[in-house]
Short mmCIF file of C-alpha atoms and ligand atoms in Angstrom, two decimals:
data_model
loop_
_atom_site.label_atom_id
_atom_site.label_comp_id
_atom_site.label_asym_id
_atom_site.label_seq_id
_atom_site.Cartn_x
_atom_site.Cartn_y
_atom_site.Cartn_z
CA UNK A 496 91.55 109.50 118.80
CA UNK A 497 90.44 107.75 121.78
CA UNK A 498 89.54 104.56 120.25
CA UNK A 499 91.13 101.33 118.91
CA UNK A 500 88.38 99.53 116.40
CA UNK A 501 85.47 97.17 117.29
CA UNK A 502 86.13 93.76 118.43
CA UNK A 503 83.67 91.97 116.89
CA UNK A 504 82.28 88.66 118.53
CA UNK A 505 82.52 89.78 122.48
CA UNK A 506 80.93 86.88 123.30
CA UNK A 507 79.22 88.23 126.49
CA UNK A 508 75.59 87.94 126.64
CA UNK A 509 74.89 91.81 127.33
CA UNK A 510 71.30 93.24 127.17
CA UNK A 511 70.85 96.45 125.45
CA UNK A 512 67.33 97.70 126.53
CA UNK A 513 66.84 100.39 124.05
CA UNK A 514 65.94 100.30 120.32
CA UNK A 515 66.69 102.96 118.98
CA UNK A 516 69.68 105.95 119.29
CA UNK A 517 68.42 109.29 119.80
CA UNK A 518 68.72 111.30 116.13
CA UNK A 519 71.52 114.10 117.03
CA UNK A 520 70.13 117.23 118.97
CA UNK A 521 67.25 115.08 120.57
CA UNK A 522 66.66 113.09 123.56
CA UNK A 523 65.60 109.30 125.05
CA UNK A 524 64.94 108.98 128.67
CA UNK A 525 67.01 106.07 129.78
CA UNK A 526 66.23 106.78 133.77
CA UNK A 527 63.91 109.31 135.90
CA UNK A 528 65.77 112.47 135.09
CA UNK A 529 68.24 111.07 132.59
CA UNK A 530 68.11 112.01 129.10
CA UNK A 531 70.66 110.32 126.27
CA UNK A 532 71.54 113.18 123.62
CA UNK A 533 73.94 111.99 120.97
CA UNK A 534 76.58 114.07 119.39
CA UNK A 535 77.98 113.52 116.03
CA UNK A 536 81.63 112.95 115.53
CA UNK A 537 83.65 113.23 112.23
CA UNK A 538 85.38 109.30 112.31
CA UNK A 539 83.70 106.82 109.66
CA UNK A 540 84.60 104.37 112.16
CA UNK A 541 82.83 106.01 115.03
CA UNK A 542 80.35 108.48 113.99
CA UNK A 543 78.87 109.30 117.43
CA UNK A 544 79.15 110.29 121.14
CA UNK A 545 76.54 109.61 123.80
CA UNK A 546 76.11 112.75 126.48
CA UNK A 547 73.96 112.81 128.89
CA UNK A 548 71.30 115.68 130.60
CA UNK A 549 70.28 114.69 134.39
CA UNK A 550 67.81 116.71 135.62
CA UNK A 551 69.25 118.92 138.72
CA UNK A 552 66.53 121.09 140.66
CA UNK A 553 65.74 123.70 138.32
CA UNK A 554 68.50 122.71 135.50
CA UNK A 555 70.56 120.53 133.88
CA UNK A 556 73.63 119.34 134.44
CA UNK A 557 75.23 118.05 131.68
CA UNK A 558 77.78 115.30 131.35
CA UNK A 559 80.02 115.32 128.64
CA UNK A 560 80.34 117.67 125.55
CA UNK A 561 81.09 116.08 122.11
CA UNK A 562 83.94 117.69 119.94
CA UNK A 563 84.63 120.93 118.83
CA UNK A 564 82.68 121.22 115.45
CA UNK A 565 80.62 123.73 114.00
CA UNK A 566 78.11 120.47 114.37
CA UNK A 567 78.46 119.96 117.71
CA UNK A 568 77.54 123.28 118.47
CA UNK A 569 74.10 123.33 116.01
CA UNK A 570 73.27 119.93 117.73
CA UNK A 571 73.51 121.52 121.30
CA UNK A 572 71.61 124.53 120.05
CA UNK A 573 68.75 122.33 118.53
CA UNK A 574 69.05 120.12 121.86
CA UNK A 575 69.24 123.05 124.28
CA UNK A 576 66.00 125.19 122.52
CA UNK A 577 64.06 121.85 122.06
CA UNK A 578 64.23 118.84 124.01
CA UNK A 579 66.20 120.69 126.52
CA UNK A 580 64.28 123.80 126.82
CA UNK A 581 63.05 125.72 129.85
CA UNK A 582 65.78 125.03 132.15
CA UNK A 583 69.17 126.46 132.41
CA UNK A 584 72.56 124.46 132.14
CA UNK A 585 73.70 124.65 135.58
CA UNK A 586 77.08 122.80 135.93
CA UNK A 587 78.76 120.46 132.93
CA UNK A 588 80.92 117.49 133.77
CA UNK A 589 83.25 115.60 131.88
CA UNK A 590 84.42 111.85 132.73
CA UNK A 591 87.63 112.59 130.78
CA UNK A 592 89.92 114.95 128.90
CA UNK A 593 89.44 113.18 125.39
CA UNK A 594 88.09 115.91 122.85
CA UNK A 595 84.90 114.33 121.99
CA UNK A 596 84.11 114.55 125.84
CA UNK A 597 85.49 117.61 126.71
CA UNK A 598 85.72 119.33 123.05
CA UNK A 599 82.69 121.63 123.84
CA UNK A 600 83.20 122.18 127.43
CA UNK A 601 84.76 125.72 127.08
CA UNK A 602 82.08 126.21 124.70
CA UNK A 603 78.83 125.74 126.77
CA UNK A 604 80.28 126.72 129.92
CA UNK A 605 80.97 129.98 128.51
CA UNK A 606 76.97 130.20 126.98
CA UNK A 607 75.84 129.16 130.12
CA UNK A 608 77.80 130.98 132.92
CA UNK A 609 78.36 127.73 134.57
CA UNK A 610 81.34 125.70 135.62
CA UNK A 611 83.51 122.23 134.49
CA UNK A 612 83.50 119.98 136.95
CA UNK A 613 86.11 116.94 136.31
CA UNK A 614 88.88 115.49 137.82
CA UNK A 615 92.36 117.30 138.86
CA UNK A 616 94.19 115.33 136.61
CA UNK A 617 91.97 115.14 133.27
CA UNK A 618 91.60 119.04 133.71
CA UNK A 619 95.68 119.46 133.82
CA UNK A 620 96.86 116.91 131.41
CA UNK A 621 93.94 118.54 128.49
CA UNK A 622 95.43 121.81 129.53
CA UNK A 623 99.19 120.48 128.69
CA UNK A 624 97.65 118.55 125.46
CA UNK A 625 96.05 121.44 124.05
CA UNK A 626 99.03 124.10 124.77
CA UNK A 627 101.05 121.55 121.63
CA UNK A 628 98.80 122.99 119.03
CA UNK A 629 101.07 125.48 117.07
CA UNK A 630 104.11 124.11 118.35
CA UNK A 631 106.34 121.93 116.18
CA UNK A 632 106.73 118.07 116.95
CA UNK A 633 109.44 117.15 119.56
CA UNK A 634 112.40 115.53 119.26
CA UNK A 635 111.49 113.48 122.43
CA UNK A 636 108.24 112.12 119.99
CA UNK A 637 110.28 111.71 117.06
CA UNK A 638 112.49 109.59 119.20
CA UNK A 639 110.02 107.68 120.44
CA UNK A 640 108.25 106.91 117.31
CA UNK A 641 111.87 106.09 115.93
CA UNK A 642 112.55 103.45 118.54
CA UNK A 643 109.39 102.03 117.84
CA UNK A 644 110.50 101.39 114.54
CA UNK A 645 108.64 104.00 112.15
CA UNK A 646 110.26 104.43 109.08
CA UNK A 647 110.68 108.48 107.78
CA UNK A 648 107.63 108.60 105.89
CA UNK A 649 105.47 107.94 108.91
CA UNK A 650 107.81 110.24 111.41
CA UNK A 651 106.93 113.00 108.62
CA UNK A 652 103.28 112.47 109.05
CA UNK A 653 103.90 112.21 112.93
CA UNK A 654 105.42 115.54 112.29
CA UNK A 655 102.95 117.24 110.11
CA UNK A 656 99.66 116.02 112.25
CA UNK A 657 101.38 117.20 115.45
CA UNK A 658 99.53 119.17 117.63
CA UNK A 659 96.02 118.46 116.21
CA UNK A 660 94.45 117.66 119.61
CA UNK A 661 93.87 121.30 120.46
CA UNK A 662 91.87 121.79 117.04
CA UNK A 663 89.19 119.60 118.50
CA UNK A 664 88.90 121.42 122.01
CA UNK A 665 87.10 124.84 122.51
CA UNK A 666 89.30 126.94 124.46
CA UNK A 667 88.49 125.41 128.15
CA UNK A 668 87.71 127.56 130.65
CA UNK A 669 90.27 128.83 133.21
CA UNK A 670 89.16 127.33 136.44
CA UNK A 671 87.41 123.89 137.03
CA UNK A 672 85.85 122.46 139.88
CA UNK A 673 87.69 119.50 141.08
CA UNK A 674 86.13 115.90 141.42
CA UNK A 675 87.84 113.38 143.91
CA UNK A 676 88.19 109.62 143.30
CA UNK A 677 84.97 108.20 145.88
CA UNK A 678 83.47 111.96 146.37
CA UNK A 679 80.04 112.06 146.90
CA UNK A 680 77.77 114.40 144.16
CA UNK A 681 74.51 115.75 144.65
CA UNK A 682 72.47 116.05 141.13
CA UNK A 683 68.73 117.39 141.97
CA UNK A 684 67.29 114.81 144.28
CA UNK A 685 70.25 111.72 143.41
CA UNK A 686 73.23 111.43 144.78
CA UNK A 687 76.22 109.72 142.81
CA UNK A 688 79.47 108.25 143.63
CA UNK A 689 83.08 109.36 141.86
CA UNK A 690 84.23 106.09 140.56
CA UNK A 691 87.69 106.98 139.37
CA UNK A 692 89.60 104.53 136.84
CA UNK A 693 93.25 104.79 134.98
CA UNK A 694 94.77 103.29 132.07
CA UNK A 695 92.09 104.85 128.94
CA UNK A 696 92.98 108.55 130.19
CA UNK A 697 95.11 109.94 133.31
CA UNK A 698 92.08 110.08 136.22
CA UNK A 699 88.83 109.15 134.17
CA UNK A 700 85.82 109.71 136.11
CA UNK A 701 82.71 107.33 135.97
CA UNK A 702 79.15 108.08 138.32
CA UNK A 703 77.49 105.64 139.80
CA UNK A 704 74.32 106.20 141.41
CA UNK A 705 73.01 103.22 143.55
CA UNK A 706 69.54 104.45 143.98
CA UNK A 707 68.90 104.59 140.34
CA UNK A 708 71.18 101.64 139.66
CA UNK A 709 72.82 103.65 136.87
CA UNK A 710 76.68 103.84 136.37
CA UNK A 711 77.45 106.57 133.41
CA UNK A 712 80.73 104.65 132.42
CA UNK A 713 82.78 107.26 130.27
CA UNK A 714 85.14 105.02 128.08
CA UNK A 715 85.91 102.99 130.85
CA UNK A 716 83.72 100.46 130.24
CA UNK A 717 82.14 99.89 126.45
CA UNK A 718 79.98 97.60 125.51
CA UNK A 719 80.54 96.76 121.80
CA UNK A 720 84.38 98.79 121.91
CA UNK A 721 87.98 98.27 123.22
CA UNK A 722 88.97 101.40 124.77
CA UNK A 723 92.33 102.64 123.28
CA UNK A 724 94.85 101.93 126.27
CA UNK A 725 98.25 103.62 124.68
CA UNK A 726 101.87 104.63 125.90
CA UNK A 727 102.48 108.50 124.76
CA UNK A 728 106.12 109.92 123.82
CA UNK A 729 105.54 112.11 126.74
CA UNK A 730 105.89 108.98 129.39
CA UNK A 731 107.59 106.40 127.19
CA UNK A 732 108.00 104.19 130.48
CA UNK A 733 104.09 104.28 131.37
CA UNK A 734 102.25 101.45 132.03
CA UNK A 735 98.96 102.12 131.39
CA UNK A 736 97.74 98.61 130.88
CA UNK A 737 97.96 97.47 134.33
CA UNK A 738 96.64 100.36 135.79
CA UNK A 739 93.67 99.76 133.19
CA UNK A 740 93.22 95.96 134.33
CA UNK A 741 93.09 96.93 138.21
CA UNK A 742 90.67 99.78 137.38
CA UNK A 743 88.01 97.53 135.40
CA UNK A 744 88.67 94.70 138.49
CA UNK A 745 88.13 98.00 141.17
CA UNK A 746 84.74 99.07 139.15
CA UNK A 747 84.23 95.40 139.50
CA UNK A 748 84.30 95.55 143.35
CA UNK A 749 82.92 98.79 143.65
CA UNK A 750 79.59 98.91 141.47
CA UNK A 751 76.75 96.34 141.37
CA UNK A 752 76.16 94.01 138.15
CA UNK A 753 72.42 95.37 138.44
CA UNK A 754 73.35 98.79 136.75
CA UNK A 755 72.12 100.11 133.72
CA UNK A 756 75.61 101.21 132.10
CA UNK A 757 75.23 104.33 130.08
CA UNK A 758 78.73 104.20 127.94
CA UNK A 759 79.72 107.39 125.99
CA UNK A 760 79.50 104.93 122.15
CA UNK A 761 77.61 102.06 121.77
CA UNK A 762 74.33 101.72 123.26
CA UNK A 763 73.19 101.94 127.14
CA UNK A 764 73.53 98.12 128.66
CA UNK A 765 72.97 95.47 131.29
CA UNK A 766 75.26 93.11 132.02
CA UNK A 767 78.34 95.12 133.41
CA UNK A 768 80.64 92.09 135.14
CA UNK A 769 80.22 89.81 132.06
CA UNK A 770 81.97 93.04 130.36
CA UNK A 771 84.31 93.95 133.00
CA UNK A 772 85.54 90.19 132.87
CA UNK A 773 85.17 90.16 128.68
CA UNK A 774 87.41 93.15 128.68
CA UNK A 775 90.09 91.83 131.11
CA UNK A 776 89.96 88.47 129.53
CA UNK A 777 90.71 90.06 126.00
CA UNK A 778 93.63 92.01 127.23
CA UNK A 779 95.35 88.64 128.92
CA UNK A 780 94.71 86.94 125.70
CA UNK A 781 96.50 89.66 123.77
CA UNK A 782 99.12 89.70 126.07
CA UNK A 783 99.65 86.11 125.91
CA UNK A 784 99.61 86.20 122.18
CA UNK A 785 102.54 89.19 122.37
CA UNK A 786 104.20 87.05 124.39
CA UNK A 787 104.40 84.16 122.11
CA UNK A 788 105.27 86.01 119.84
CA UNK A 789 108.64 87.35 121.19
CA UNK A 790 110.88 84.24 120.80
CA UNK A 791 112.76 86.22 118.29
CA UNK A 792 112.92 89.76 119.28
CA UNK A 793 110.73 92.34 117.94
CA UNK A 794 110.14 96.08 117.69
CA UNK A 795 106.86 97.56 118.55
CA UNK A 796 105.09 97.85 115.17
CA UNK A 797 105.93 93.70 114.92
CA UNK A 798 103.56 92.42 117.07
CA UNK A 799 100.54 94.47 115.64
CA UNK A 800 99.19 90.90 114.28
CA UNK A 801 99.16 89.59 117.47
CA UNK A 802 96.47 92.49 118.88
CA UNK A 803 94.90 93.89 115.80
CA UNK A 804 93.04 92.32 113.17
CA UNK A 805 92.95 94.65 111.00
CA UNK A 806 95.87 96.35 108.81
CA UNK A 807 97.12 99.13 110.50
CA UNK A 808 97.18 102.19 108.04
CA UNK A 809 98.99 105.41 108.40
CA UNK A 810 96.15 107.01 109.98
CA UNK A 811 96.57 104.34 113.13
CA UNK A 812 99.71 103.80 112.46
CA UNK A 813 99.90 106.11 116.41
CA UNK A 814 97.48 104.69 118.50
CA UNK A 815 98.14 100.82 116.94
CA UNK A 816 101.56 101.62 118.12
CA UNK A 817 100.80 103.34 121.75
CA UNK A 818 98.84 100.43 122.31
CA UNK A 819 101.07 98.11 121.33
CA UNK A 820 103.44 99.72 123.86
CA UNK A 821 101.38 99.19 126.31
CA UNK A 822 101.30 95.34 126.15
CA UNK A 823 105.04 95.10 125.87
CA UNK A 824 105.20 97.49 128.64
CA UNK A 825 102.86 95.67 130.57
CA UNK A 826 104.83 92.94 130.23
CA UNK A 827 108.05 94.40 130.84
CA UNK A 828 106.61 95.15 134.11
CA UNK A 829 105.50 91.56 134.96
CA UNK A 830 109.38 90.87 134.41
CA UNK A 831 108.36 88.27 131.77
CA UNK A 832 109.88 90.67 128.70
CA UNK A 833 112.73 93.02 128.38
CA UNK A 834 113.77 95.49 125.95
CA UNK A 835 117.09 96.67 124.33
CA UNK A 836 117.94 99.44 122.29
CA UNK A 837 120.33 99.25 119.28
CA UNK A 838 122.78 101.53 118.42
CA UNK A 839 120.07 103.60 115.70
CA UNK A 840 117.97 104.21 119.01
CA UNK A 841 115.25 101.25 117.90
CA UNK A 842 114.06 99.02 120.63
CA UNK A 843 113.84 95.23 120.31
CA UNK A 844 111.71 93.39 122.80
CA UNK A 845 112.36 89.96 123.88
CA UNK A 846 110.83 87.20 126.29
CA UNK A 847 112.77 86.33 129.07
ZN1 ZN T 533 88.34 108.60 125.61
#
């Protein structure tokens, strides 16, 4: 899923300005006209989503969804006839096409007779991720998993787990309403700026509103997480990394460090530029540590020490790899590394 584990020891002095989580299906205020709803989600390692309600006019508009689960839906249903009550869903947004953001957007929509607004590219790349389901693993993954240097007992679970994203999405709706990188939104009485950023997911959309000083991050920017930044078999050559680093530098430029950040897990926080800088700085380390350790070429799955600290089980055994792809590739693209592929298709990375 969309997450690589906690990083424990961020040493960035971030304020987090409210106790307590809201229980699933009810509500904290965070800002005028901003509720925080949490959804639950099924990962021991990351057992929640935060969504958010702002108040718009008569309605809501909702942004994000949590994931398709028979949950998710009771949560919504609580949230909707409770804390929610007495005005209609009137538009739902999603910052990205990760299922526990855009899982029950097809869903409520559909209950509510209202549209998706998200960007062009998160909209088309879920549609292409969720069309997989039912279809049998491609030779163009197995390849790539291969040349990582999987052995066949983890292509077969590649194999068998293929096409699982769609399981967690409710069948989207049809159209979408487009959101443009800079666009101007008006929610009720606010108006909020389209921050878009690259590198977690395709076109990831973040709001900012500047007369609220509230930025509703996405997975962009965590405050307690490192968001999973991965090479798929579908653009082996991708280098997702660096568009990741100049997005978190862009948000850097673009939004104040006075925000309160309202993150989709972990808690809402102050203190955005210490993170922006935390989460850069982390990322340079790692690469430098990948780096070093190239003197004697590697495959992908050899430099896992050097970014995770953790064992990487089975279950990772995917995103530990897409993400280690995307330092080497990152690094390829610095022309500091190379890569060559031996004659059983494996690549071997090397420092030049
Ligand atoms: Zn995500």
């Amino acid at each position: 899923m969309p997450l690589a584990a906690t990083e424990p020891g961020a040493g960035e002095a971030l304020i987090y300005p409210f106790g307590v989580a809201p229980a699933a299906g009810q509500a904290v205020e965070v800002a005028p006209g901003i509720l925080w709803l949490r959804m639950r989600l099924p990962m021991p390692a990351l057992n929640h989503i935060n969504v958010w309600a702002l108040q718009d006019g008569e309605g809501w508009t909702l942004v994000d969804t949590g994931m398709q689960l028979r949950d998710t839906a009771a949560d919504w249903q609580n949230a909707l006839a409770g804390t929610l009550a007495g005005r209609p869903v009137l538009r739902v947004i999603c910052t990205h096409m990760h299922p526990d953001h855009i899982g029950m957007a097809g869903w409520l929509t559909r209950q509510h007779d209202c549209r998706l607004w998200t960007t062009r590219l998160e909209y088309v790349t879920c549609r292409m991720l969720v069309a997989d389901t039912g279809r049998e693993a491609p030779s163009d993954g197995v390849r790539f998993y291969r040349g990582s240097g999987w052995d066949d007992e983890a292509l077969e679970h590649y194999k068998a787990r293929f096409g699982g994203f769609g399981k967690a999405v409710y069948t989207l709706p049809d159209s979408y309403r487009r959101i443009i990188d800079g666009e101007e939104l008006a929610i009720g009485e606010r108006r909020w700026h389209a921050v878009v950023g690259r590198g977690h997911s395709p076109e990831h959309l973040c709001l900012h509103c500047p007369e609220l000083k509230v930025l509703i991050s996405g997975d962009q920017v965590l405050p307690r997480i490192t968001s999973n930044v991965s090479v798929f078999p579908t653009e082996p050559d991708a280098n997702p990394l660096s568009e990741w680093l100049e997005s978190l530098a862009s948000i850097k430029r673009q939004v104040p460090d006075d925000v309160l950040v309202l993150p989709s897990h972990n808690e809402p926080f102050r203190g955005l530029h210490a993170r922006l800088d935390a989460l850069i700085e982390g990322h340079e380390e790692r690469l430098a540590r990948v780096h070093q350790e190239l003197a004697q070429p590697k495959r992908a799955i050899d430099v896992f020490s050097a970014l995770f600290r953790r064992r990487v089980g089975v279950e990772m055994l995917g995103m530990a790899t897409g993400e280690s792809i995307a330092h080497l590739n990152c690094l390829i693209g610095r022309g500091v590394v190379a890569g060559d592929v031996d004659a059983a298709g494996v690549v071997w990375y090397r420092r030049l």
